CSV table of C-alpha atoms in Angstrom, one decimal:
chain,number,residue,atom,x,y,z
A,1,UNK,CA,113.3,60.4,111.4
A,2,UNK,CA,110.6,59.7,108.6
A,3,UNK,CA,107.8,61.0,111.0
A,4,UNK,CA,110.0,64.0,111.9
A,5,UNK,CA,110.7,65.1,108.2
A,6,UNK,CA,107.3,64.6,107.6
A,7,UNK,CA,106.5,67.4,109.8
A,8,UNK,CA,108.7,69.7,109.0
A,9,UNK,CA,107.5,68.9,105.0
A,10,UNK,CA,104.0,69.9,107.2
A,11,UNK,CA,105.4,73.2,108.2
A,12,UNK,CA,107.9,74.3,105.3
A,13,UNK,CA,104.5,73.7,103.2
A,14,UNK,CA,106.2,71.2,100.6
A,15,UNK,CA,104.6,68.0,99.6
A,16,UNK,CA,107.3,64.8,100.1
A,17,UNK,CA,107.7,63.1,96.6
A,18,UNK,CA,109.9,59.7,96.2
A,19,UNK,CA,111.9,57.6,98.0
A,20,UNK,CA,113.9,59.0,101.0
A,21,UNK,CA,117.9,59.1,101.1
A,22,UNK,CA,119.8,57.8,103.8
A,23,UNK,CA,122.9,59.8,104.8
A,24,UNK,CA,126.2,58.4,107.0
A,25,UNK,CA,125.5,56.5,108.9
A,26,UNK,CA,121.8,57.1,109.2
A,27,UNK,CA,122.3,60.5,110.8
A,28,UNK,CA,120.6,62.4,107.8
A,29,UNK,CA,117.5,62.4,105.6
A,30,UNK,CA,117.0,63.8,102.3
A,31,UNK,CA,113.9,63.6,100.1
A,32,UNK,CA,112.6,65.1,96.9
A,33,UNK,CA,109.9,67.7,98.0
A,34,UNK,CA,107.7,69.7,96.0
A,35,UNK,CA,106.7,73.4,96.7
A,36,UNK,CA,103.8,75.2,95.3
A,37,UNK,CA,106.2,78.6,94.1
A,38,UNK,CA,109.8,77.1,93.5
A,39,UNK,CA,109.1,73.7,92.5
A,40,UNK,CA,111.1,70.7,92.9
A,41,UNK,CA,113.2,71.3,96.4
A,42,UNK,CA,115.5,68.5,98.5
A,43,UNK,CA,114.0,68.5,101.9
A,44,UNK,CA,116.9,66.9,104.6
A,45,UNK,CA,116.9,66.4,108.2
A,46,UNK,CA,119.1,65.9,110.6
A,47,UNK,CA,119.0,64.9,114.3
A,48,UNK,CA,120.5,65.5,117.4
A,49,UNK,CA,119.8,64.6,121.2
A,50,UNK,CA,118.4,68.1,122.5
A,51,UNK,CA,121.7,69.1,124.4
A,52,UNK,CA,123.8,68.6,121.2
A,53,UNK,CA,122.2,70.2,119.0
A,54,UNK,CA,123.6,73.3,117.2
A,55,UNK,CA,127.1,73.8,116.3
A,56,UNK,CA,129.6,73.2,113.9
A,57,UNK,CA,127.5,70.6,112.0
A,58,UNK,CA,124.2,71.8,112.9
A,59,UNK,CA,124.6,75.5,111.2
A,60,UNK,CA,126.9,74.9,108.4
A,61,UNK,CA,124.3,74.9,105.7
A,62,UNK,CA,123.0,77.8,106.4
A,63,UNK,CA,126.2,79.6,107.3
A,64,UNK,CA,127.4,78.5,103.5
A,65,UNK,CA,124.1,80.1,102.0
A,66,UNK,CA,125.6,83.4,103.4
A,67,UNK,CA,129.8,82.9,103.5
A,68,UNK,CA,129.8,81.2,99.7
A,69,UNK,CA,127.3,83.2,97.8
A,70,UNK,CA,129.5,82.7,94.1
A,71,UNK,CA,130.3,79.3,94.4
A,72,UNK,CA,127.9,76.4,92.8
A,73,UNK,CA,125.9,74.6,95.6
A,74,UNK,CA,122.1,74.2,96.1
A,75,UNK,CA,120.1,77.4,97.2
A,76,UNK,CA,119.2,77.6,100.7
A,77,UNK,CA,115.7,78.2,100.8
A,78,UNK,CA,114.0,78.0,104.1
A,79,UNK,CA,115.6,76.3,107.6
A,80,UNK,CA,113.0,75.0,110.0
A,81,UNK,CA,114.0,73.6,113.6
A,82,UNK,CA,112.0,71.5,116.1
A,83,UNK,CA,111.9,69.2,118.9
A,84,UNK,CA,110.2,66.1,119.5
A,85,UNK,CA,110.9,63.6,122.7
A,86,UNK,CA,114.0,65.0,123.8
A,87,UNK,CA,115.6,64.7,119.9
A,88,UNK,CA,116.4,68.2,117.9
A,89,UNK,CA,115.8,68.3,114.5
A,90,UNK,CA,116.8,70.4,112.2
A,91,UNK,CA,115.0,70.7,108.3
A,92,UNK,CA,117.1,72.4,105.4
A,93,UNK,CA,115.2,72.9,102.3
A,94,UNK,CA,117.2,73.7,99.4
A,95,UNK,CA,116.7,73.8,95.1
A,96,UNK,CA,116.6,70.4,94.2
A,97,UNK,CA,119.9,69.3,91.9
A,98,UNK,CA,118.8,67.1,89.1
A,99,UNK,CA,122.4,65.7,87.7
A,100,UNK,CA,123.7,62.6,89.3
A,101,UNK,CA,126.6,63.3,91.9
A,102,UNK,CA,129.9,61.5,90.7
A,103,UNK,CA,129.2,58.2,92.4
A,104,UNK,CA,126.9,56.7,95.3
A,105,UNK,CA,129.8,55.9,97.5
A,106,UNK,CA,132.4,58.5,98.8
A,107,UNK,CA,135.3,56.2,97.2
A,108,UNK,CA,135.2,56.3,93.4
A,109,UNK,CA,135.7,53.0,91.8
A,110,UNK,CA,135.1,53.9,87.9
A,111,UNK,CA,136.9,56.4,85.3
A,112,UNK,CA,135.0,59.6,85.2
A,113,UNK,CA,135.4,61.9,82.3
A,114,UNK,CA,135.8,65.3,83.2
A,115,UNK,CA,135.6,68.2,81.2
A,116,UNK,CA,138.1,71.0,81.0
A,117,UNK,CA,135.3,73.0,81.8
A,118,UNK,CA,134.0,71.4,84.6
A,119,UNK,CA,137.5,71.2,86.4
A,120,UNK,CA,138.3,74.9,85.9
A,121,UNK,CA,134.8,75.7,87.4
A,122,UNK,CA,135.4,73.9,90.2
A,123,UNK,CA,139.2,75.1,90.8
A,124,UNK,CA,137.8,78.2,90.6
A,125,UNK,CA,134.9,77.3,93.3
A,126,UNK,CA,137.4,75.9,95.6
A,127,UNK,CA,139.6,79.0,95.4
A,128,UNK,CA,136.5,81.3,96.4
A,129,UNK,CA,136.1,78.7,99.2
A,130,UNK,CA,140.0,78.9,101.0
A,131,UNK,CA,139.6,83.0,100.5
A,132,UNK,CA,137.0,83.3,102.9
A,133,UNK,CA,137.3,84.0,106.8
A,134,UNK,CA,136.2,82.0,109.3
A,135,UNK,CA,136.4,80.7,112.9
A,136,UNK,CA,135.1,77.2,112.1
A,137,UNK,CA,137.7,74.3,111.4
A,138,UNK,CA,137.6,71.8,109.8
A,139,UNK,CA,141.4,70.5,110.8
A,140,UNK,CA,142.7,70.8,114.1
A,141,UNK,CA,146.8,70.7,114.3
A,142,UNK,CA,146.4,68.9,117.6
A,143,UNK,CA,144.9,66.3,115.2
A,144,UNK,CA,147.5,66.2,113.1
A,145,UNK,CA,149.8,66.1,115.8
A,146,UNK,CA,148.2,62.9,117.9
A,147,UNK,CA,147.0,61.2,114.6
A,148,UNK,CA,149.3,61.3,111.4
A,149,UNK,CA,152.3,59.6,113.3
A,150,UNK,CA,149.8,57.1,114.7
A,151,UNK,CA,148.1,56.1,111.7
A,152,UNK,CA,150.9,56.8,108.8
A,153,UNK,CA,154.3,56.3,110.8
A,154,UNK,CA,155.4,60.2,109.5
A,155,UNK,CA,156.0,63.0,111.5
A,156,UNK,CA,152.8,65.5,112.1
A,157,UNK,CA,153.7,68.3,109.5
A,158,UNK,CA,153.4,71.5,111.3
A,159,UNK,CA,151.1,73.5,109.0
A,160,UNK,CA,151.6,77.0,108.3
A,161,UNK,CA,149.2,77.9,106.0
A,162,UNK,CA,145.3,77.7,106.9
A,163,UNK,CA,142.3,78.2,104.1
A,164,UNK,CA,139.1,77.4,104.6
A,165,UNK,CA,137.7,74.4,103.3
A,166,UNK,CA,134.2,72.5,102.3
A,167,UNK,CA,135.5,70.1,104.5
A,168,UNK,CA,133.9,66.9,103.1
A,169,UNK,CA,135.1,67.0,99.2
A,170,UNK,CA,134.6,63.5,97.4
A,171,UNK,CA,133.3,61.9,94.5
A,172,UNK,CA,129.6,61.6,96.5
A,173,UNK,CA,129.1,64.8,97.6
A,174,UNK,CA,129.9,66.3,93.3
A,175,UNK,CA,127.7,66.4,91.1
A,176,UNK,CA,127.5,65.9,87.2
A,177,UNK,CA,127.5,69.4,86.8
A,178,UNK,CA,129.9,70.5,89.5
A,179,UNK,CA,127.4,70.8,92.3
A,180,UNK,CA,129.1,71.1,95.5
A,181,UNK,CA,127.0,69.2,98.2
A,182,UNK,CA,126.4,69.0,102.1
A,183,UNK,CA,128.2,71.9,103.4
A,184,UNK,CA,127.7,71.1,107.1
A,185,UNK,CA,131.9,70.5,107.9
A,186,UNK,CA,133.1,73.6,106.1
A,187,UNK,CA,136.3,75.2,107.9
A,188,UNK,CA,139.6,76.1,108.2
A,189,UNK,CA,142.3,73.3,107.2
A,190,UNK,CA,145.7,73.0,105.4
A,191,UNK,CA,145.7,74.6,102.4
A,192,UNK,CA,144.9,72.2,99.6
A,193,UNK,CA,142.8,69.8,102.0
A,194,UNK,CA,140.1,69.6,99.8
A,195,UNK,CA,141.8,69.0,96.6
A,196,UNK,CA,143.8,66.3,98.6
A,197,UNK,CA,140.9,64.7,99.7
A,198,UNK,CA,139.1,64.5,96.3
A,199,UNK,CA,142.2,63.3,95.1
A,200,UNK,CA,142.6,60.4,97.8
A,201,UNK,CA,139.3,59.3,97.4
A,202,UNK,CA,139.8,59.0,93.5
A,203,UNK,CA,143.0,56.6,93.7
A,204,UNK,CA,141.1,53.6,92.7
A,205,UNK,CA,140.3,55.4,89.4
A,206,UNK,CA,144.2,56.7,88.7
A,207,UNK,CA,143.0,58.0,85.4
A,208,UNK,CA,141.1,60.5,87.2
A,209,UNK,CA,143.1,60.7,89.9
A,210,UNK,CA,145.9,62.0,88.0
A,211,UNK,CA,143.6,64.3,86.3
A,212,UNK,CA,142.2,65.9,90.0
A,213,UNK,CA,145.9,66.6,91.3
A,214,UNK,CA,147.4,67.6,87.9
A,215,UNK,CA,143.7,70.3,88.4
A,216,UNK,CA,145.2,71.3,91.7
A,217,UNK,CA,148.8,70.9,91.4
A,218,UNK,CA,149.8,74.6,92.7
A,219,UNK,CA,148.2,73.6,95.8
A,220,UNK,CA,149.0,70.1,96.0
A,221,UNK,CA,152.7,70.8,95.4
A,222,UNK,CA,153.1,73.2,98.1
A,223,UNK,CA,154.6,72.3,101.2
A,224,UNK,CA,151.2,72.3,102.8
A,225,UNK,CA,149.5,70.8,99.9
A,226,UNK,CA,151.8,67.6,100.1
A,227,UNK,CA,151.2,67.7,104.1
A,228,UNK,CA,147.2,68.1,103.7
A,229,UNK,CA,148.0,64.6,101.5
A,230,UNK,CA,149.5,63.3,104.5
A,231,UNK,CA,146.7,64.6,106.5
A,232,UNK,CA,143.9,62.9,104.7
A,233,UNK,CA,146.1,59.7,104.0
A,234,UNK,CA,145.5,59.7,108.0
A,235,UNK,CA,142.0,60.7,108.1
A,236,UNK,CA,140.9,57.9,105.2
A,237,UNK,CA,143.4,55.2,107.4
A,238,UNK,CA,141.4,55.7,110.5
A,239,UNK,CA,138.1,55.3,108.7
A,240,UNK,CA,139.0,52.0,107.6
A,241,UNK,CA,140.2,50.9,110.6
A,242,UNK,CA,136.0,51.4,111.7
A,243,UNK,CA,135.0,49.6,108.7
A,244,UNK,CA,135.0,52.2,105.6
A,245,UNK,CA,137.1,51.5,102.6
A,246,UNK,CA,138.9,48.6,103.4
A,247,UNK,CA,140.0,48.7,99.6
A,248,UNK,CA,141.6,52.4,99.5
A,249,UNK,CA,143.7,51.2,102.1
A,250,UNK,CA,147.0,49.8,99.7
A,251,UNK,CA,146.4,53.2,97.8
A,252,UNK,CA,146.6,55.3,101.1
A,253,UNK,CA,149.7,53.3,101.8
A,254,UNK,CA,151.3,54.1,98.5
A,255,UNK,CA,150.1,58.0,98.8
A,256,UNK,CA,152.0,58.3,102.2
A,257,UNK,CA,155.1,56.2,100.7
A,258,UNK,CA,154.9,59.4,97.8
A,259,UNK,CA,154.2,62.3,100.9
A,260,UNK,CA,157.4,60.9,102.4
A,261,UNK,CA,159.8,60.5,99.1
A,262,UNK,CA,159.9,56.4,99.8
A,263,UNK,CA,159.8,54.3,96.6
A,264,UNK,CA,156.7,52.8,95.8
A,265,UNK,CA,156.0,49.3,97.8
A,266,UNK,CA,154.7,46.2,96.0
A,267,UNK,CA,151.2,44.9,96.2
A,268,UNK,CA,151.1,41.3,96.9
């Protein structure tokens, strides 16, 4: 992967500067590059085996440079592909974002203070998002179906309302100054799914938790708000069950308990 975004910095005609950035799992690169006309830029790579790349997650930066022009996120500024040894890569070179994202970890485990300002802009962002058309998901309702019963003991809400969504919305991929990051997973999902996945990421910091849905409450009180809480509830639940979060787990619990009217349970 080093060698690889090292020549695409090669061909993209930026200089690599500091430390790279791991993504998930190892399946992305990012690194500070320098360009002779626009300066500090965020060179990141990701990989595929040949005959899986493109796709869903392979095009969704650059589809979000054209679908999302009013809402804050880095500028696209050049996309380069190649192949090496039967791997696909793909570079994405965007402006380089100098605040801090919220926290290093998708879960947030500190208080944040956030401005009235900064919440409004990004209500607003996220409303320019869920108007926009699109024939990516995000959210499948067969998922729903197979996994919310399996992983939360509720019935799969039928959802009835679709808006598109980033997709990946938490505390990691937010910036200081309400910077919306890595828009590879954008798509159609229950209204509010963003919103309720910030949220549920955020329930070891209730403080700001509270502050997120009380932000988003016309979506998160809807019918299909409260059933994209139930849908991430499942979504976080099965990513602990690989390993992730093993400490949002008693919060998850106590979100579903709240989706389903049930009275708070007690920690032991």
């Amino acid at each position: 992967m080093i060698l690889a975004q090292c020549r695409a910095a090669l061909a993209l005609g930026v200089t690599l500067d500091g430390p790279p950035v791991w993504g998930w799992r190892g399946r992305t690169i990012g690194r500070l590059a320098l360009h002779p006309q626009r300066g500090a830029c965020w060179l990141r790579l990701l990989s595929a085996p040949v005959d899986d790349a493109g796709g869903k997650q392979w095009e969704g930066t650059e589809l979000a440079a054209t679908l999302f022009p009013g809402v804050h996120k880095p500028a696209l500024h050049a996309v380069h592909d190649h192949q090496q040894d039967g791997v696909a890569y793909r570079a994405e070179l965007t402006a380089y974002v100098a605040a801090p994202v919220l926290a290093r970890d998708p879960v947030l485990r500190h208080e944040l203070v956030l401005s009235p300002p900064f919440l409004r802009d990004l209500h607003a962002d996220l409303l320019k998002v869920a108007v926009v058309s699109t024939d990516r998901v995000a959210v499948r309702q067969q998922w729903i179906d197979r996994r919310v019963p399996e992983l939360t003991g509720q019935p799969a809400p039928q959802i009835r309302d679709w808006r598109c969504a980033h997709g990946d919305l938490h505390p990691a991929n937010l910036t200081a100054s309400g910077v919306l990051l890595d828009w590879e997973g954008f798509g159609m999902a229950p209204r509010g799914y963003d919103a309720a996945l910030l949220y549920a990421y955020s329930l070891l910091a209730p403080q700001t938790a509270d502050r997120i849905f009380a932000t988003f409450a016309d979506d998160l009180t809807s019918p299909d708000g409260r059933a994209a809480l139930l849908v991430v509830a499942a979504d976080l639940l099965l990513s602990a069950s690989r390993g992730d979060h093993p400490d949002l787990v008693p919060a998850l619990r106590d979100l579903i308990d709240r989706c389903a009217g049930t009275p708070r349970r007690k920690r032991s």
